[in-house]
């Protein structure tokens, strides 16, 4: 069973940056797409960024950059120019194909809290 563990969350001031990491226990990690989502209180889970097995990336928000290190079985999310509205629990997810839809991802981490103060 795949385990995903996020780290790097915390408290940051508005305008600051954070770098989240996700460590995966999956065999053949390089064969999987990875993604980041977030969920704020009272809101639906929101897609942030995804990276394909070959390293192709997509994010609708240019402040967020996803990357992966297949040798270390990790994926990271670099977040810049953070705003209070970015406060949420951030999740990484693993799946067979790159997608913006959460249903395509079969394994999820437990989440890491990001709080942006004004």
PDB file of C-alpha atoms in Angstrom:
ATOM      1  CA  UNK A   1       0.000   0.000   0.000  1.00  0.00           C
ATOM      2  CA  UNK A   2       1.305   3.400  -0.968  1.00  0.00           C
ATOM      3  CA  UNK A   3       2.003   5.896   1.777  1.00  0.00           C
ATOM      4  CA  UNK A   4       2.412   9.598   1.161  1.00  0.00           C
ATOM      5  CA  UNK A   5       3.765  11.926   3.833  1.00  0.00           C
ATOM      6  CA  UNK A   6       3.670  15.699   3.411  1.00  0.00           C
ATOM      7  CA  UNK A   7       5.962  18.105   5.219  1.00  0.00           C
ATOM      8  CA  UNK A   8       6.935  21.744   5.127  1.00  0.00           C
ATOM      9  CA  UNK A   9       3.699  23.383   6.164  1.00  0.00           C
ATOM     10  CA  UNK A  10       3.520  26.103   8.766  1.00  0.00           C
ATOM     11  CA  UNK A  11       2.846  29.756   9.399  1.00  0.00           C
ATOM     12  CA  UNK A  12       4.049  32.348   6.911  1.00  0.00           C
ATOM     13  CA  UNK A  13       3.369  36.035   6.435  1.00  0.00           C
ATOM     14  CA  UNK A  14       1.468  37.347   3.470  1.00  0.00           C
ATOM     15  CA  UNK A  15       3.812  37.693   0.503  1.00  0.00           C
ATOM     16  CA  UNK A  16       6.088  34.963   1.750  1.00  0.00           C
ATOM     17  CA  UNK A  17       7.000  31.580   0.311  1.00  0.00           C
ATOM     18  CA  UNK A  18       6.822  27.985   1.422  1.00  0.00           C
ATOM     19  CA  UNK A  19       8.091  24.757  -0.032  1.00  0.00           C
ATOM     20  CA  UNK A  20       6.087  21.629   0.639  1.00  0.00           C
ATOM     21  CA  UNK A  21       7.460  18.137   0.192  1.00  0.00           C
ATOM     22  CA  UNK A  22       5.782  14.781  -0.179  1.00  0.00           C
ATOM     23  CA  UNK A  23       7.609  11.508   0.333  1.00  0.00           C
ATOM     24  CA  UNK A  24       6.114   8.430  -1.315  1.00  0.00           C
ATOM     25  CA  UNK A  25       6.635   4.793  -0.448  1.00  0.00           C
ATOM     26  CA  UNK A  26       5.383   3.619  -3.843  1.00  0.00           C
ATOM     27  CA  UNK A  27       7.331   1.129  -5.897  1.00  0.00           C
ATOM     28  CA  UNK A  28       8.075   2.425  -9.364  1.00  0.00           C
ATOM     29  CA  UNK A  29       7.316   5.945  -8.184  1.00  0.00           C
ATOM     30  CA  UNK A  30       8.499   7.306 -11.507  1.00  0.00           C
ATOM     31  CA  UNK A  31       5.570   5.587 -13.248  1.00  0.00           C
ATOM     32  CA  UNK A  32       2.978   7.658 -11.394  1.00  0.00           C
ATOM     33  CA  UNK A  33       1.573  11.119 -11.760  1.00  0.00           C
ATOM     34  CA  UNK A  34       1.601  13.287  -8.660  1.00  0.00           C
ATOM     35  CA  UNK A  35      -0.538  16.232  -7.693  1.00  0.00           C
ATOM     36  CA  UNK A  36      -1.169  18.774  -4.981  1.00  0.00           C
ATOM     37  CA  UNK A  37      -4.571  19.802  -3.711  1.00  0.00           C
ATOM     38  CA  UNK A  38      -5.740  21.906  -0.817  1.00  0.00           C
ATOM     39  CA  UNK A  39      -8.858  22.235   1.250  1.00  0.00           C
ATOM     40  CA  UNK A  40      -9.841  25.237   3.326  1.00  0.00           C
ATOM     41  CA  UNK A  41     -12.480  25.017   6.063  1.00  0.00           C
ATOM     42  CA  UNK A  42     -15.966  24.901   4.603  1.00  0.00           C
ATOM     43  CA  UNK A  43     -14.675  24.638   1.037  1.00  0.00           C
ATOM     44  CA  UNK A  44     -14.252  21.854  -1.483  1.00  0.00           C
ATOM     45  CA  UNK A  45     -10.890  20.335  -2.208  1.00  0.00           C
ATOM     46  CA  UNK A  46      -9.090  22.407  -4.843  1.00  0.00           C
ATOM     47  CA  UNK A  47      -6.547  21.322  -7.451  1.00  0.00           C
ATOM     48  CA  UNK A  48      -3.248  23.212  -7.362  1.00  0.00           C
ATOM     49  CA  UNK A  49      -0.675  21.496  -9.553  1.00  0.00           C
ATOM     50  CA  UNK A  50       0.264  18.189 -11.110  1.00  0.00           C
ATOM     51  CA  UNK A  51       3.305  16.530 -12.622  1.00  0.00           C
ATOM     52  CA  UNK A  52       3.354  13.625 -15.014  1.00  0.00           C
ATOM     53  CA  UNK A  53       5.683  10.629 -14.810  1.00  0.00           C
ATOM     54  CA  UNK A  54       7.860  12.218 -17.486  1.00  0.00           C
ATOM     55  CA  UNK A  55       8.001  15.549 -15.662  1.00  0.00           C
ATOM     56  CA  UNK A  56       5.419  17.559 -17.528  1.00  0.00           C
ATOM     57  CA  UNK A  57       3.700  20.010 -15.218  1.00  0.00           C
ATOM     58  CA  UNK A  58       0.495  21.970 -15.005  1.00  0.00           C
ATOM     59  CA  UNK A  59      -0.797  24.520 -12.575  1.00  0.00           C
ATOM     60  CA  UNK A  60      -3.540  27.068 -13.109  1.00  0.00           C
ATOM     61  CA  UNK A  61      -1.774  29.397 -10.666  1.00  0.00           C
ATOM     62  CA  UNK A  62       1.661  30.681 -11.662  1.00  0.00           C
ATOM     63  CA  UNK A  63       2.590  31.152  -8.005  1.00  0.00           C
ATOM     64  CA  UNK A  64       2.746  27.375  -7.572  1.00  0.00           C
ATOM     65  CA  UNK A  65       5.480  25.213  -9.080  1.00  0.00           C
ATOM     66  CA  UNK A  66       5.561  21.433  -8.799  1.00  0.00           C
ATOM     67  CA  UNK A  67       8.654  19.284  -9.277  1.00  0.00           C
ATOM     68  CA  UNK A  68       9.702  15.735  -8.581  1.00  0.00           C
ATOM     69  CA  UNK A  69      12.815  13.775  -7.743  1.00  0.00           C
ATOM     70  CA  UNK A  70      12.298  10.185  -8.822  1.00  0.00           C
ATOM     71  CA  UNK A  71      15.557   9.073  -7.238  1.00  0.00           C
ATOM     72  CA  UNK A  72      14.245  10.188  -3.853  1.00  0.00           C
ATOM     73  CA  UNK A  73      10.567   9.362  -4.402  1.00  0.00           C
ATOM     74  CA  UNK A  74       9.582  12.909  -3.577  1.00  0.00           C
ATOM     75  CA  UNK A  75       7.471  15.643  -5.063  1.00  0.00           C
ATOM     76  CA  UNK A  76       7.602  19.271  -4.011  1.00  0.00           C
ATOM     77  CA  UNK A  77       5.367  22.288  -4.291  1.00  0.00           C
ATOM     78  CA  UNK A  78       7.020  25.688  -4.298  1.00  0.00           C
ATOM     79  CA  UNK A  79       4.540  28.384  -3.307  1.00  0.00           C
ATOM     80  CA  UNK A  80       5.340  32.060  -3.728  1.00  0.00           C
ATOM     81  CA  UNK A  81       3.564  35.335  -3.009  1.00  0.00           C
ATOM     82  CA  UNK A  82       1.283  33.660  -0.524  1.00  0.00           C
ATOM     83  CA  UNK A  83      -1.926  35.322   0.569  1.00  0.00           C
ATOM     84  CA  UNK A  84      -4.241  34.752   3.545  1.00  0.00           C
ATOM     85  CA  UNK A  85      -6.682  33.043   1.141  1.00  0.00           C
ATOM     86  CA  UNK A  86      -4.048  30.352   0.628  1.00  0.00           C
ATOM     87  CA  UNK A  87      -4.607  29.149   4.183  1.00  0.00           C
ATOM     88  CA  UNK A  88      -5.667  25.512   3.981  1.00  0.00           C
ATOM     89  CA  UNK A  89      -4.614  21.932   4.500  1.00  0.00           C
ATOM     90  CA  UNK A  90      -2.405  20.887   1.583  1.00  0.00           C
ATOM     91  CA  UNK A  91      -2.440  17.323   0.283  1.00  0.00           C
ATOM     92  CA  UNK A  92      -0.302  15.410  -2.154  1.00  0.00           C
ATOM     93  CA  UNK A  93      -1.809  12.637  -4.221  1.00  0.00           C
ATOM     94  CA  UNK A  94      -0.604   9.842  -6.479  1.00  0.00           C
ATOM     95  CA  UNK A  95      -2.328   8.339  -9.481  1.00  0.00           C
ATOM     96  CA  UNK A  96      -1.847   6.506 -12.764  1.00  0.00           C
ATOM     97  CA  UNK A  97      -2.395   9.561 -14.955  1.00  0.00           C
ATOM     98  CA  UNK A  98      -1.970  13.290 -14.631  1.00  0.00           C
ATOM     99  CA  UNK A  99      -5.281  14.992 -14.042  1.00  0.00           C
ATOM    100  CA  UNK A 100      -6.841  17.987 -12.375  1.00  0.00           C
ATOM    101  CA  UNK A 101      -9.593  15.792 -10.973  1.00  0.00           C
ATOM    102  CA  UNK A 102      -9.162  14.297  -7.549  1.00  0.00           C
ATOM    103  CA  UNK A 103     -10.963  11.094  -8.524  1.00  0.00           C
ATOM    104  CA  UNK A 104      -8.005  10.116 -10.729  1.00  0.00           C
ATOM    105  CA  UNK A 105      -5.710   9.873  -7.721  1.00  0.00           C
ATOM    106  CA  UNK A 106      -5.661   6.660  -5.772  1.00  0.00           C
ATOM    107  CA  UNK A 107      -3.448   7.516  -2.812  1.00  0.00           C
ATOM    108  CA  UNK A 108      -3.436  10.586  -0.598  1.00  0.00           C
ATOM    109  CA  UNK A 109      -1.284  11.961   2.160  1.00  0.00           C
ATOM    110  CA  UNK A 110      -2.609  13.055   5.512  1.00  0.00           C
ATOM    111  CA  UNK A 111      -2.155  16.723   4.700  1.00  0.00           C
ATOM    112  CA  UNK A 112      -0.074  19.559   6.077  1.00  0.00           C
ATOM    113  CA  UNK A 113      -1.450  22.835   7.376  1.00  0.00           C
ATOM    114  CA  UNK A 114      -0.430  26.084   5.741  1.00  0.00           C
ATOM    115  CA  UNK A 115      -1.464  29.293   7.435  1.00  0.00           C
ATOM    116  CA  UNK A 116      -0.812  32.677   5.868  1.00  0.00           C
ATOM    117  CA  UNK A 117      -1.099  35.666   8.164  1.00  0.00           C
ATOM    118  CA  UNK A 118      -2.000  39.128   6.954  1.00  0.00           C
TER     119      UNK A 118
END
